[in-house]
Amino acid sequence: MLYHVINLQTHEMKTLQPSDILDMDYDADGRIVIVDKDQETYYLLAHKDIVNE
């Protein structure tokens, strides 16, 4: 599985492999925050097409 993320500081979009991820957690607003092995922090992105209605 690939994780599409956006950097909290630079707003750069990136794709991470599971092996790149150190930690995943939720922030106070319920968004998923990811910390990668380089200690960069990202928000997890999602696309509406992954949800079946």
GROMACS .gro file of N, CA and C in nm:
model
  159
    1MET      N    1   0.084  -0.118   0.000
    1MET     CA    2   0.000   0.000   0.000
    1MET      C    3   0.088   0.124   0.000
    2LEU      N    4   0.050   0.222  -0.077
    2LEU     CA    5   0.119   0.350  -0.080
    2LEU      C    6   0.036   0.454  -0.006
    3TYR      N    7   0.103   0.547   0.059
    3TYR     CA    8   0.036   0.652   0.134
    3TYR      C    9   0.066   0.786   0.067
    4HIS      N   10  -0.038   0.854   0.024
    4HIS     CA   11  -0.025   0.987  -0.036
    4HIS      C   12  -0.040   1.089   0.076
    5VAL      N   13   0.061   1.175   0.089
    5VAL     CA   14   0.068   1.267   0.202
    5VAL      C   15   0.106   1.407   0.156
    6ILE      N   16   0.084   1.503   0.246
    6ILE     CA   17   0.127   1.641   0.223
    6ILE      C   18   0.204   1.688   0.346
    7ASN      N   19   0.320   1.748   0.321
    7ASN     CA   20   0.407   1.794   0.430
    7ASN      C   21   0.343   1.911   0.503
    8LEU      N   22   0.345   1.906   0.636
    8LEU     CA   23   0.284   2.013   0.715
    8LEU      C   24   0.358   2.145   0.703
    9GLN      N   25   0.489   2.142   0.680
    9GLN     CA   26   0.567   2.266   0.673
    9GLN      C   27   0.576   2.321   0.531
   10THR      N   28   0.610   2.236   0.435
   10THR     CA   29   0.636   2.282   0.299
   10THR      C   30   0.518   2.268   0.205
   11HIS      N   31   0.417   2.190   0.245
   11HIS     CA   32   0.297   2.161   0.166
   11HIS      C   33   0.330   2.080   0.041
   12GLU      N   34   0.446   2.018   0.039
   12GLU     CA   35   0.486   1.931  -0.072
   12GLU      C   36   0.409   1.800  -0.064
   13MET      N   37   0.356   1.755  -0.178
   13MET     CA   38   0.289   1.626  -0.184
   13MET      C   39   0.392   1.518  -0.212
   14LYS      N   40   0.371   1.401  -0.151
   14LYS     CA   41   0.468   1.293  -0.161
   14LYS      C   42   0.396   1.160  -0.144
   15THR      N   43   0.456   1.053  -0.191
   15THR     CA   44   0.403   0.919  -0.171
   15THR      C   45   0.501   0.842  -0.083
   16LEU      N   46   0.452   0.783   0.025
   16LEU     CA   47   0.536   0.708   0.117
   16LEU      C   48   0.505   0.560   0.109
   17GLN      N   49   0.606   0.479   0.125
   17GLN     CA   50   0.593   0.335   0.140
   17GLN      C   51   0.574   0.305   0.289
   18PRO      N   52   0.514   0.193   0.324
   18PRO     CA   53   0.501   0.158   0.467
   18PRO      C   54   0.636   0.157   0.539
   19SER      N   55   0.743   0.119   0.471
   19SER     CA   56   0.875   0.116   0.534
   19SER      C   57   0.930   0.255   0.563
   20ASP      N   58   0.871   0.360   0.503
   20ASP     CA   59   0.913   0.499   0.527
   20ASP      C   60   0.850   0.558   0.653
   21ILE      N   61   0.749   0.493   0.708
   21ILE     CA   62   0.668   0.551   0.816
   21ILE      C   63   0.712   0.502   0.952
   22LEU      N   64   0.737   0.598   1.042
   22LEU     CA   65   0.771   0.565   1.180
   22LEU      C   66   0.648   0.561   1.269
   23ASP      N   67   0.555   0.655   1.247
   23ASP     CA   68   0.441   0.666   1.337
   23ASP      C   69   0.322   0.727   1.264
   24MET      N   70   0.203   0.685   1.307
   24MET     CA   71   0.077   0.743   1.259
   24MET      C   72  -0.008   0.773   1.382
   25ASP      N   73  -0.072   0.889   1.381
   25ASP     CA   74  -0.158   0.927   1.493
   25ASP      C   75  -0.262   1.026   1.443
   26TYR      N   76  -0.355   1.062   1.528
   26TYR     CA   77  -0.457   1.162   1.495
   26TYR      C   78  -0.422   1.294   1.562
   27ASP      N   79  -0.453   1.407   1.497
   27ASP     CA   80  -0.438   1.536   1.562
   27ASP      C   81  -0.569   1.572   1.631
   28ALA      N   82  -0.576   1.689   1.691
   28ALA     CA   83  -0.694   1.732   1.767
   28ALA      C   84  -0.818   1.745   1.679
   29ASP      N   85  -0.800   1.764   1.548
   29ASP     CA   86  -0.913   1.777   1.455
   29ASP      C   87  -0.950   1.646   1.388
   30GLY      N   88  -0.886   1.534   1.428
   30GLY     CA   89  -0.920   1.404   1.373
   30GLY      C   90  -0.850   1.367   1.244
   31ARG      N   91  -0.753   1.450   1.200
   31ARG     CA   92  -0.677   1.419   1.079
   31ARG      C   93  -0.564   1.323   1.114
   32ILE      N   94  -0.529   1.237   1.019
   32ILE     CA   95  -0.420   1.142   1.040
   32ILE      C   96  -0.287   1.210   1.011
   33VAL      N   97  -0.199   1.206   1.110
   33VAL     CA   98  -0.066   1.266   1.100
   33VAL      C   99   0.036   1.153   1.091
   34ILE      N  100   0.129   1.165   0.997
   34ILE     CA  101   0.231   1.063   0.975
   34ILE      C  102   0.368   1.126   0.997
   35VAL      N  103   0.455   1.053   1.068
   35VAL     CA  104   0.594   1.093   1.083
   35VAL      C  105   0.677   0.990   1.008
   36ASP      N  106   0.762   1.039   0.917
   36ASP     CA  107   0.844   0.946   0.840
   36ASP      C  108   0.979   0.925   0.907
   37LYS      N  109   1.061   0.838   0.849
   37LYS     CA  110   1.188   0.803   0.911
   37LYS      C  111   1.288   0.918   0.911
   38ASP      N  112   1.261   1.025   0.834
   38ASP     CA  113   1.345   1.145   0.836
   38ASP      C  114   1.291   1.250   0.933
   39GLN      N  115   1.193   1.212   1.015
   39GLN     CA  116   1.130   1.299   1.114
   39GLN      C  117   1.048   1.412   1.051
   40GLU      N  118   1.010   1.399   0.925
   40GLU     CA  119   0.919   1.494   0.860
   40GLU      C  120   0.776   1.456   0.898
   41THR      N  121   0.688   1.556   0.909
   41THR     CA  122   0.550   1.533   0.950
   41THR      C  123   0.457   1.564   0.833
   42TYR      N  124   0.359   1.476   0.813
   42TYR     CA  125   0.267   1.486   0.700
   42TYR      C  126   0.124   1.461   0.744
   43TYR      N  127   0.029   1.513   0.665
   43TYR     CA  128  -0.110   1.472   0.676
   43TYR      C  129  -0.135   1.367   0.570
   44LEU      N  130  -0.212   1.266   0.604
   44LEU     CA  131  -0.252   1.164   0.509
   44LEU      C  132  -0.362   1.222   0.420
   45LEU      N  133  -0.348   1.201   0.288
   45LEU     CA  134  -0.448   1.247   0.192
   45LEU      C  135  -0.532   1.129   0.147
   46ALA      N  136  -0.654   1.156   0.110
   46ALA     CA  137  -0.743   1.052   0.058
   46ALA      C  138  -0.820   1.111  -0.060
   47HIS      N  139  -0.872   1.023  -0.142
   47HIS     CA  140  -0.951   1.065  -0.257
   47HIS      C  141  -1.091   1.007  -0.243
   48LYS      N  142  -1.192   1.081  -0.279
   48LYS     CA  143  -1.330   1.038  -0.263
   48LYS      C  144  -1.362   0.909  -0.337
   49ASP      N  145  -1.286   0.875  -0.442
   49ASP     CA  146  -1.312   0.754  -0.519
   49ASP      C  147  -1.283   0.625  -0.443
   50ILE      N  148  -1.211   0.633  -0.329
   50ILE     CA  149  -1.181   0.512  -0.254
   50ILE      C  150  -1.298   0.470  -0.164
   51VAL      N  151  -1.398   0.556  -0.153
   51VAL     CA  152  -1.513   0.527  -0.068
   51VAL      C  153  -1.628   0.476  -0.154
   52ASN      N  154  -1.681   0.361  -0.118
   52ASN     CA  155  -1.797   0.306  -0.188
   52ASN      C  156  -1.923   0.354  -0.118
   53GLU      N  157  -2.014   0.412  -0.193
   53GLU     CA  158  -2.139   0.461  -0.132
   53GLU      C  159  -2.249   0.356  -0.145
   0.00000   0.00000   0.00000
